[in-house]
PDB file of C-alpha atoms and ligand atoms in Angstrom:
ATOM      1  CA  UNK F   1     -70.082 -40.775  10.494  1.00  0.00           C
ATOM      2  CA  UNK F   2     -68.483 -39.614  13.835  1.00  0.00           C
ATOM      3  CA  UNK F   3     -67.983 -36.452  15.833  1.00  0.00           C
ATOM      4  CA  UNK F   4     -68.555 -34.000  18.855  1.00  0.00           C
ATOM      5  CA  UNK F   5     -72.275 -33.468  19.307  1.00  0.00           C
ATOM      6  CA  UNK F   6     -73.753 -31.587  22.080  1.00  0.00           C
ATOM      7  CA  UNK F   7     -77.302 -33.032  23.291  1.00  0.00           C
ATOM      8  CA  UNK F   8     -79.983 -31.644  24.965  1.00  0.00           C
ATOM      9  CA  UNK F   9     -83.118 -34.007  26.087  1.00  0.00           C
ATOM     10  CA  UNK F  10     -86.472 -31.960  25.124  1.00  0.00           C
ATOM     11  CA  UNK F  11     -88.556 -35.151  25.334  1.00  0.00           C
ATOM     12  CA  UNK F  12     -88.833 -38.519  26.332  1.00  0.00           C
ATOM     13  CA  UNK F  13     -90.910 -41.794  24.871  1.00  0.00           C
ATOM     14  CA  UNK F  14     -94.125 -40.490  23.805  1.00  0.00           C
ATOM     15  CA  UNK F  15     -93.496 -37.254  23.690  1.00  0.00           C
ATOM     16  CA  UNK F  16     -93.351 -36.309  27.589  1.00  0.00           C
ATOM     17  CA  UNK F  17     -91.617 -33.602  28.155  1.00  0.00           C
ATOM     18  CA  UNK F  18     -88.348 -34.267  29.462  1.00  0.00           C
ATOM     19  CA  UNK F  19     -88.273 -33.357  33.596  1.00  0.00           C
ATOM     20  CA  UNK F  20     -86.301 -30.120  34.871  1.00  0.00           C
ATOM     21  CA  UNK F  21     -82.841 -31.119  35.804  1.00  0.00           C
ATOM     22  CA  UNK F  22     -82.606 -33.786  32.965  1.00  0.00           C
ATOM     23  CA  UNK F  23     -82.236 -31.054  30.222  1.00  0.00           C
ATOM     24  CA  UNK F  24     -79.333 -30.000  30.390  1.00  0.00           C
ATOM     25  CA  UNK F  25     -76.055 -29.962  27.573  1.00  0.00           C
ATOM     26  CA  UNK F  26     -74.277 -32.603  27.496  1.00  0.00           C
ATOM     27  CA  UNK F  27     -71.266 -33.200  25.274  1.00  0.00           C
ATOM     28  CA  UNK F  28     -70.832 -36.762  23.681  1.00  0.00           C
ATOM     29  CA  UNK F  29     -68.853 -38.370  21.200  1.00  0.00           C
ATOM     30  CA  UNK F  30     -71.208 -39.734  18.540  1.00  0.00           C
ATOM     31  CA  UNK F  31     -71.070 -42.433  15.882  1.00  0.00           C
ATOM     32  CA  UNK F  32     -73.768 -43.066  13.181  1.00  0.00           C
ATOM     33  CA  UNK F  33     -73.267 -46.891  12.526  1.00  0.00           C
ATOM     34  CA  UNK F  34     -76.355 -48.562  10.858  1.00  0.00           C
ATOM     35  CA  UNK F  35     -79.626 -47.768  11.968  1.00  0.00           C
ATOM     36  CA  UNK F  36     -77.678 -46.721  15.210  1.00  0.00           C
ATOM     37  CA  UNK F  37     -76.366 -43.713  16.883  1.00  0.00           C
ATOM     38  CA  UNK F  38     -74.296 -44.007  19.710  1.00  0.00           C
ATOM     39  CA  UNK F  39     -73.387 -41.905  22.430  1.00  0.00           C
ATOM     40  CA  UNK F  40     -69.707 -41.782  23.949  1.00  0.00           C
ATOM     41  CA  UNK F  41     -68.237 -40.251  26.579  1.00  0.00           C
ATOM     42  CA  UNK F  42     -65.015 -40.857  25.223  1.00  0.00           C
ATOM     43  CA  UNK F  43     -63.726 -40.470  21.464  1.00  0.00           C
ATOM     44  CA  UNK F  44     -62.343 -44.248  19.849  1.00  0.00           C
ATOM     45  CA  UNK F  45     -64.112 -46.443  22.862  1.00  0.00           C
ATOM     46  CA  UNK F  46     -63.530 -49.789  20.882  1.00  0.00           C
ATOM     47  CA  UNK F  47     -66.688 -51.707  21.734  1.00  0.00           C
ATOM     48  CA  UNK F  48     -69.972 -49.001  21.146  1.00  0.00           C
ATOM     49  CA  UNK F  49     -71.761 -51.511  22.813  1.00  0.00           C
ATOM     50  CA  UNK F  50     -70.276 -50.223  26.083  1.00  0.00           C
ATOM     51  CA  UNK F  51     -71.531 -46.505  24.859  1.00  0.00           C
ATOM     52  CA  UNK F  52     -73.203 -44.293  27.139  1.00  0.00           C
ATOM     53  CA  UNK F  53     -76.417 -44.213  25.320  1.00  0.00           C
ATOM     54  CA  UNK F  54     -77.705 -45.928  22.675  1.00  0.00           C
ATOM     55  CA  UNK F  55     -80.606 -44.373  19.992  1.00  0.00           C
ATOM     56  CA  UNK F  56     -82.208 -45.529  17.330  1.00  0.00           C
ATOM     57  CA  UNK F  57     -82.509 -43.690  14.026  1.00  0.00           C
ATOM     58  CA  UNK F  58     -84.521 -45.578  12.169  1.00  0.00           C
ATOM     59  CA  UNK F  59     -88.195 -43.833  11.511  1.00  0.00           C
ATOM     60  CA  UNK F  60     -86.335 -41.145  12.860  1.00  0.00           C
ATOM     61  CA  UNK F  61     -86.579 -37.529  11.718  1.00  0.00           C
ATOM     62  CA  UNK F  62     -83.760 -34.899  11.705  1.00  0.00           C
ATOM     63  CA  UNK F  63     -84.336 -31.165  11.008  1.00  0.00           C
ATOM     64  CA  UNK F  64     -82.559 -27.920  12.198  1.00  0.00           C
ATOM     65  CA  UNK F  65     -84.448 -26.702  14.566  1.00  0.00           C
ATOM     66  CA  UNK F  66     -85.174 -23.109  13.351  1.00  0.00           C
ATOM     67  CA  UNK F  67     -87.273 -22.389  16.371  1.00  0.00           C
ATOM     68  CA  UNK F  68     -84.473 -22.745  18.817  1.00  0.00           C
ATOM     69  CA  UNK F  69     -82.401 -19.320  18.850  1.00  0.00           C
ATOM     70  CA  UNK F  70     -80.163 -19.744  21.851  1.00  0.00           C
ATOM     71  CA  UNK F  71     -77.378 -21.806  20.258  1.00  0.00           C
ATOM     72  CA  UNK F  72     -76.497 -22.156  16.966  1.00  0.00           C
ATOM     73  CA  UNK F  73     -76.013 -25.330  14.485  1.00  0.00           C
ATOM     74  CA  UNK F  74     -78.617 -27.171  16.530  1.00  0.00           C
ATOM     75  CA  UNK F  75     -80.431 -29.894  14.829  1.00  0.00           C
ATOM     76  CA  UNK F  76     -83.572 -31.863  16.404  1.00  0.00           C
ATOM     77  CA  UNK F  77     -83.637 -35.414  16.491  1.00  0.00           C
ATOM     78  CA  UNK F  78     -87.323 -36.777  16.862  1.00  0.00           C
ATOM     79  CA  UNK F  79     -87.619 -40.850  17.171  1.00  0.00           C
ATOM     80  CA  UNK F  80     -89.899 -43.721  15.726  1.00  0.00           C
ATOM     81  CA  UNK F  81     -90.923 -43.251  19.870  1.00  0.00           C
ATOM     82  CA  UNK F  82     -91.552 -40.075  19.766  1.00  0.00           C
ATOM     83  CA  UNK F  83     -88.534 -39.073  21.633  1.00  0.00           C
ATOM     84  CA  UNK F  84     -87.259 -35.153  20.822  1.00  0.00           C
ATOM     85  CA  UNK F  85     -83.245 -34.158  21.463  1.00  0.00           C
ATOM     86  CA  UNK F  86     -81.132 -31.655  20.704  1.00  0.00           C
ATOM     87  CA  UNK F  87     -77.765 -31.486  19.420  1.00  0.00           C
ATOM     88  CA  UNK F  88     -75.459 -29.027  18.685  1.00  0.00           C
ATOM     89  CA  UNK F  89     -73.055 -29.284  16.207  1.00  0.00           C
ATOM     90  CA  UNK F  90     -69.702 -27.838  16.071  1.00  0.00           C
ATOM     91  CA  UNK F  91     -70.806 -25.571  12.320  1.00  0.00           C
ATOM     92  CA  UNK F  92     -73.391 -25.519   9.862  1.00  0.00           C
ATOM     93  CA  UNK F  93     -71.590 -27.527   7.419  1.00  0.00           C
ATOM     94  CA  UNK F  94     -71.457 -30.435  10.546  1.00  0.00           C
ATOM     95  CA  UNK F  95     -74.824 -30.114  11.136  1.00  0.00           C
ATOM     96  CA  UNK F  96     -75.687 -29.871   7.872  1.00  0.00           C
ATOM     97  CA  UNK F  97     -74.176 -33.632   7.609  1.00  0.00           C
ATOM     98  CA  UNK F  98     -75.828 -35.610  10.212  1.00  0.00           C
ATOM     99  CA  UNK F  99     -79.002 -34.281   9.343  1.00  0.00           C
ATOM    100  CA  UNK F 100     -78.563 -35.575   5.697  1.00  0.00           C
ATOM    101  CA  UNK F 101     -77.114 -38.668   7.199  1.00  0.00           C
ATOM    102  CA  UNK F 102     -79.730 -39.442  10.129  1.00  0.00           C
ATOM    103  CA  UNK F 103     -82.469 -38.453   7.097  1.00  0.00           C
ATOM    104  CA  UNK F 104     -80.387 -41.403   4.778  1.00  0.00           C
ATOM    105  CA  UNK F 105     -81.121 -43.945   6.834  1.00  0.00           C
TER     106      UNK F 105
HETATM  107  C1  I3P N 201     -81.882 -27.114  32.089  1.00  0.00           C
HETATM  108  C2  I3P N 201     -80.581 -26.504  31.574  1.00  0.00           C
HETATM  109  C3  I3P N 201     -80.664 -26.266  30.078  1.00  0.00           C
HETATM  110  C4  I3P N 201     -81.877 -25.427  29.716  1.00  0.00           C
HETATM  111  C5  I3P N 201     -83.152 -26.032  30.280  1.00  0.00           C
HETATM  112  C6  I3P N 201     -83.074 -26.256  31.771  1.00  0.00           C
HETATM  113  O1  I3P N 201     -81.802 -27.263  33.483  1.00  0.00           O
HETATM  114  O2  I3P N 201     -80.347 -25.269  32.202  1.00  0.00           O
HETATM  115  O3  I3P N 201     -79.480 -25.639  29.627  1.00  0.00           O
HETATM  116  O4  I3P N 201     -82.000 -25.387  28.324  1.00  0.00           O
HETATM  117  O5  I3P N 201     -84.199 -25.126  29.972  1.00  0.00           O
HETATM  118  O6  I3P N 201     -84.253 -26.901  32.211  1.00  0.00           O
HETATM  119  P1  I3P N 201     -81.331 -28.667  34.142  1.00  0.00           P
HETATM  120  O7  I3P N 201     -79.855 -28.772  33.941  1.00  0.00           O
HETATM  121  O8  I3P N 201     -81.716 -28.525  35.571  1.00  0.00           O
HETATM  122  O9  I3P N 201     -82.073 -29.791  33.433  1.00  0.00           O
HETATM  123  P2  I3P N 201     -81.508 -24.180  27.399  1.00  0.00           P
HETATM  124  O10 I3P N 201     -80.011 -24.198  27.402  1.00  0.00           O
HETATM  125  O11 I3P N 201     -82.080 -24.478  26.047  1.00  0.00           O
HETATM  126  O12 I3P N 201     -82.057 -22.924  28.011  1.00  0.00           O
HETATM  127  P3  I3P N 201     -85.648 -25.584  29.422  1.00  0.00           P
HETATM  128  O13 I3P N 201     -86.299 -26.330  30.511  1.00  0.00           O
HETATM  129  O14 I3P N 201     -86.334 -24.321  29.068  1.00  0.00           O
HETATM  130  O15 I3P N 201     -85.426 -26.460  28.207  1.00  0.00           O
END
């Protein structure tokens, strides 16, 4: 699965919350591959090893996050290290679909 996601950092490895001035939107281009979501700057980059950022989704946990009422279609994304983002997707129905797909894996 691919697609425009949005991201917000909310927390970093164990749960830390992530530092004023690092939590800000950020718009990637993301592809589900495996275990494996990565983060692109750029739609089609040929080799995601190159990708911006690079998370793991395994023992991860995706949920919309109910709780967060400034945006809407936001999903959080909590890690096997305890990591928390945010991403907003572009409808419900898109959101809808990487949470089921994160959850899949
Ligand atoms: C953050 C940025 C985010 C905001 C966050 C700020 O500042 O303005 O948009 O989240 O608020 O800290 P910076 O770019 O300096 O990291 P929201 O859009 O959700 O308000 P927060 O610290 O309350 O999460």
């Amino acid at each position: 699965k691919q697609g425009f996601l949005t991201r917000k950092a909310h927390a970093d490895i164990d749960g830390k919350k992530t530092p004023w001035g690092k939590r800000s939107w950020k718009v990637f281009y993301a592809v589900l591959k495996g275990m494996v979501l990565y983060l692109q700057k750029n739609e089609c980059k040929p080799n995601w090893q190159n990708s911006e950022e690079v998370i793991s989704v395994h023992h991860a946990l995706a949920e919309q996050a109910v709780d967060y009422t400034k945006r809407p279609n936001v999903f959080r994304l909590q890690t096997a290290d305890w990591r928390v983002f945010l991403f907003k997707a572009s409808n419900t129905e898109q959101m809808n679909s990487w949470i089921c797909r994160i959850n899949l894996v």
